[in-house]
mmCIF file of C-alpha atoms in Angstrom:
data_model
loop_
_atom_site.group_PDB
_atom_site.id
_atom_site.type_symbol
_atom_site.label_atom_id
_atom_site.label_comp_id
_atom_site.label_asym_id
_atom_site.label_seq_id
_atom_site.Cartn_x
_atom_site.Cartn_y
_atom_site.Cartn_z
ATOM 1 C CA UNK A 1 254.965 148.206 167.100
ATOM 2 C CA UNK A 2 257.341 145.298 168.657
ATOM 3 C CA UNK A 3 260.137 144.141 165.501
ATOM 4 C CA UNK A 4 262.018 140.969 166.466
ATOM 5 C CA UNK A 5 264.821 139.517 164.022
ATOM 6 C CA UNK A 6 265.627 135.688 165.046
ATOM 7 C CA UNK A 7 267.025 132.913 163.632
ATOM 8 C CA UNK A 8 263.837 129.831 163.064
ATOM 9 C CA UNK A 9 263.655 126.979 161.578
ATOM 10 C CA UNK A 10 259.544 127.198 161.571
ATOM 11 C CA UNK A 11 258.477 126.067 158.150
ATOM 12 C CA UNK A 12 261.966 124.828 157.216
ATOM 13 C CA UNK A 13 263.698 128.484 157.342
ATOM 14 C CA UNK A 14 266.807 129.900 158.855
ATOM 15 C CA UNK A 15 266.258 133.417 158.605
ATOM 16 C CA UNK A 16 262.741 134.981 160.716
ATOM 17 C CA UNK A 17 261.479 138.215 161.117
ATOM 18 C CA UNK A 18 258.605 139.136 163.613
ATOM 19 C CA UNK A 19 256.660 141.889 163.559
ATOM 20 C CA UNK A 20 253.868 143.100 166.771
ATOM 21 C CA UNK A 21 251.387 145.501 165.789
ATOM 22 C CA UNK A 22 248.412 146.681 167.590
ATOM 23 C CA UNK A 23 244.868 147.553 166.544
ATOM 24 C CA UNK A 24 244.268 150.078 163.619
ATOM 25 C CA UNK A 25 244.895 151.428 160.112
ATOM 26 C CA UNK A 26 247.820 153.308 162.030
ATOM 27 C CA UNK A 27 249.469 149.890 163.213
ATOM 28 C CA UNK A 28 248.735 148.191 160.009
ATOM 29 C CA UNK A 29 250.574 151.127 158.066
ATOM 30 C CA UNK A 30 253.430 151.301 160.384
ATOM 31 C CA UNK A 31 253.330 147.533 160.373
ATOM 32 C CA UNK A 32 253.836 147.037 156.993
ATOM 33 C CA UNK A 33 256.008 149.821 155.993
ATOM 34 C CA UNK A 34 258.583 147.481 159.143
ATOM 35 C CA UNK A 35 257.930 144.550 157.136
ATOM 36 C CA UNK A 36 258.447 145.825 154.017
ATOM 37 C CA UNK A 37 261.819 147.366 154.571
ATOM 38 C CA UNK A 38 263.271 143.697 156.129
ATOM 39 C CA UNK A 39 266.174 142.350 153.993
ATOM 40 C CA UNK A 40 263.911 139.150 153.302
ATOM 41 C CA UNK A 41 261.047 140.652 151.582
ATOM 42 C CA UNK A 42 264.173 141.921 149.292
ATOM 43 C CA UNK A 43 264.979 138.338 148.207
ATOM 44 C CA UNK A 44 261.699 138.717 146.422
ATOM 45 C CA UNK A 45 261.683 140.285 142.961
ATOM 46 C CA UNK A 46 259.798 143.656 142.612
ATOM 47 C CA UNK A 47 256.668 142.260 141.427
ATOM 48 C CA UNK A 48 256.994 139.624 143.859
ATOM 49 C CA UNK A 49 257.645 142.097 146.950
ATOM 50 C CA UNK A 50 254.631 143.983 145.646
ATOM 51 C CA UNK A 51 252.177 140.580 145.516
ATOM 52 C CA UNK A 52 253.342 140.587 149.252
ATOM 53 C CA UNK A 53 252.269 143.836 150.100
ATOM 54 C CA UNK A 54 248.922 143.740 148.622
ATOM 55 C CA UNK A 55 248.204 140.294 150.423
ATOM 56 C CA UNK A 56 249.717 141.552 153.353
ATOM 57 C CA UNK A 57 247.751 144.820 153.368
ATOM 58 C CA UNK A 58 243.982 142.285 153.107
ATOM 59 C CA UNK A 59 245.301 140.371 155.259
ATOM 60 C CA UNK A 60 245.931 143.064 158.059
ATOM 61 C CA UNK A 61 243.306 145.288 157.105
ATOM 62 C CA UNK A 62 240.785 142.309 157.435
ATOM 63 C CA UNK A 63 242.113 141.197 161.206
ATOM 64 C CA UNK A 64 241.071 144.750 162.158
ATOM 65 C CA UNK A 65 238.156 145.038 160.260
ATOM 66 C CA UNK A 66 236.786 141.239 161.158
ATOM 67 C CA UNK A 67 238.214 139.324 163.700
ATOM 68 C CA UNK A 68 239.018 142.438 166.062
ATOM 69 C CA UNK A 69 235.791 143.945 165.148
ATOM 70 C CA UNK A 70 234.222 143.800 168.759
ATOM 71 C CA UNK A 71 237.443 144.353 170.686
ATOM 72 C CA UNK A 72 241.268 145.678 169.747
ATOM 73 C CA UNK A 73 244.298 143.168 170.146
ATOM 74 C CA UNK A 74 247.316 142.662 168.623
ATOM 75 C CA UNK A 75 248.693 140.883 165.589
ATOM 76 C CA UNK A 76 251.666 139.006 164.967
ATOM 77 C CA UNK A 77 253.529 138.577 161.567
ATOM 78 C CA UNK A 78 256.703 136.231 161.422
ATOM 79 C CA UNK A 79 258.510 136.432 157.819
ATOM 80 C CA UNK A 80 260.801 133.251 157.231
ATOM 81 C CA UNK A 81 262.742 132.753 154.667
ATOM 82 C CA UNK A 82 262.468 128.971 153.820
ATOM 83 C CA UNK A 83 263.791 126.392 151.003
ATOM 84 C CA UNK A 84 261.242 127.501 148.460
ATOM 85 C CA UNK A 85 260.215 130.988 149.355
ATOM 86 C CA UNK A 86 259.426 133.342 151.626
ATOM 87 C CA UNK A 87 256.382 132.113 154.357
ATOM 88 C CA UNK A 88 254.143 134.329 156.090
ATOM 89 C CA UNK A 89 252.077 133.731 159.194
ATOM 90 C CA UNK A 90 249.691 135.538 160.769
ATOM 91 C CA UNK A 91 248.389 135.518 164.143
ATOM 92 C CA UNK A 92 245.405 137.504 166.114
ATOM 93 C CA UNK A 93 243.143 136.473 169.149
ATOM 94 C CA UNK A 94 240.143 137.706 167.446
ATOM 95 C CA UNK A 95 236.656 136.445 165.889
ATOM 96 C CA UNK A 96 236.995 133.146 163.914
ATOM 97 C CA UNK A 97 236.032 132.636 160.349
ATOM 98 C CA UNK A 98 232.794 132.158 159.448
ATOM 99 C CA UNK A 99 232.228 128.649 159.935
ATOM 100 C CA UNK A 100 236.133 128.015 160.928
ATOM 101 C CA UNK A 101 237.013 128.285 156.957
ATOM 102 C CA UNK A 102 238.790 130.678 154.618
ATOM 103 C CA UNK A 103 236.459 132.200 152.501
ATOM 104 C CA UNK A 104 236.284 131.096 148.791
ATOM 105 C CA UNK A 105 237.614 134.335 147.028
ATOM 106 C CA UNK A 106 234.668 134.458 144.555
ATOM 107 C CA UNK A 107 234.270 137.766 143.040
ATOM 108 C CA UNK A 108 231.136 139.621 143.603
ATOM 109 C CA UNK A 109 228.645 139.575 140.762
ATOM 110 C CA UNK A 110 229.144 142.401 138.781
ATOM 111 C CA UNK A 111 225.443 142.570 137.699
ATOM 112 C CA UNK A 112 223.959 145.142 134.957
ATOM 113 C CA UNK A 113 225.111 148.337 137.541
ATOM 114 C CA UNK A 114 227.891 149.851 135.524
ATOM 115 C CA UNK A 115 229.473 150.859 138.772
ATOM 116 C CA UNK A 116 231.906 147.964 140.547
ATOM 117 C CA UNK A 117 230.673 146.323 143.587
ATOM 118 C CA UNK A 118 231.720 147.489 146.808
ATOM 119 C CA UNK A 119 233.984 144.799 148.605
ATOM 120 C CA UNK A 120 234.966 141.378 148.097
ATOM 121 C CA UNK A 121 238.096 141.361 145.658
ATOM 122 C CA UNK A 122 240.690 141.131 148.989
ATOM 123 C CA UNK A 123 240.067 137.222 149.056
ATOM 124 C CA UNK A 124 240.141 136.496 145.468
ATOM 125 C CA UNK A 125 243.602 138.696 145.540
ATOM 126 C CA UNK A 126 244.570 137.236 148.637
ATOM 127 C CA UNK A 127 244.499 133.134 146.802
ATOM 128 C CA UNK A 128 245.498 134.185 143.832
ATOM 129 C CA UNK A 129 248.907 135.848 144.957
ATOM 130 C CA UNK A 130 249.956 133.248 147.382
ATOM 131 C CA UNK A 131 251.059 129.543 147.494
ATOM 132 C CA UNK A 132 249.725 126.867 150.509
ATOM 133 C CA UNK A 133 247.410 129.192 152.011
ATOM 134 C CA UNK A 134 245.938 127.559 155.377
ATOM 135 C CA UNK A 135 244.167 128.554 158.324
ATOM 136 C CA UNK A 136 243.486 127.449 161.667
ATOM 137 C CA UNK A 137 241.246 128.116 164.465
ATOM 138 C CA UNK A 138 243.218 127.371 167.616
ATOM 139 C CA UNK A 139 241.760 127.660 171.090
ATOM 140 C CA UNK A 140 241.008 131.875 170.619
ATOM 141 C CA UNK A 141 243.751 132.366 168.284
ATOM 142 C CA UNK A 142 243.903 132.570 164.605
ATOM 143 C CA UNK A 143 246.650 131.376 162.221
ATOM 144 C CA UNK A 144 247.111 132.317 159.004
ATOM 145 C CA UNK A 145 249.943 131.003 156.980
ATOM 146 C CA UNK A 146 250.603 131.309 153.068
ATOM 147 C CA UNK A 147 253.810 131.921 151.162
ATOM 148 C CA UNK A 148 255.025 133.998 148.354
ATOM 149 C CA UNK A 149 257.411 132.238 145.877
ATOM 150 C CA UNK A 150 261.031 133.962 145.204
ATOM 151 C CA UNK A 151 261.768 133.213 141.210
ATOM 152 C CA UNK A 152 265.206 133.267 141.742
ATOM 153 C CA UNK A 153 264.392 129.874 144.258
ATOM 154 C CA UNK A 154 262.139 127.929 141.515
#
């Protein structure tokens, strides 16, 4: 686990937190338990801070379930702090996307089974939580940027 405070102005910020973690449920715990104690994510408001974590959490927990499901690596997560928010982006060497896109976030069909569907609510969660959500395919890396809006900033 590599922490890095800086000063950016990527995505219009001044303030910048980075964040290294390797492979893993273990990384992605200790990863986000770092990212979740920096003084930005505390700009948020509580429900805010908590929308963060849960995106955060798919968002992590997918890189090492998907793109780094052939081979480990490491994943990068800079925190900004910009005009209008707080701006995430997240960045692995792993598999592409499907097709080079985000997928839609449909939920599953829930059927006549009484019993809820086993995976995919993280995307739907994922775009419904967060503001300008992009991705990009870059040579063999992966970028992932979105933002979570501060209240106090609107």
């Amino acid at each position: 686990l590599l922490v890095e405070m800086a000063v950016s102005d990527d995505m219009g910020s001044t303030e910048s937190c980075r964040v290294t973690i390797g492979n893993g449920t273990l990384s992605v715990r200790a990863g986000l338990k770092q990212l979740l104690a920096d003084p930005l994510l505390h700009t948020l408001s509580p429900q805010e801070r908590a929308s963060a974590e849960i995106v955060l959490a798919e968002v992590l927990n997918n890189v090492v379930e998907h793109a780094y499901a052939r081979y480990d690596g490491e994943t990068e997560i800079t925190v900004n702090h910009g005009a209008n928010g707080i701006y995430f982006s997240v960045t692995d060497h792993g598999l592409p996307f499907p097709g080079g896109n985000l997928p839609k976030g449909d939920l599953p069909d829930f059927g006549t089974d009484p019993g809820l569907p086993e995976g995919g609510f993280g995307w739907n969660l994922i775009r419904s939580l967060t503001r300008n959500l992009t991705y990009r395919r870059s040579g063999a890396q992966n970028r992932l940027r979105f933002q979570v809006v501060a209240s106090e900033l609107l």
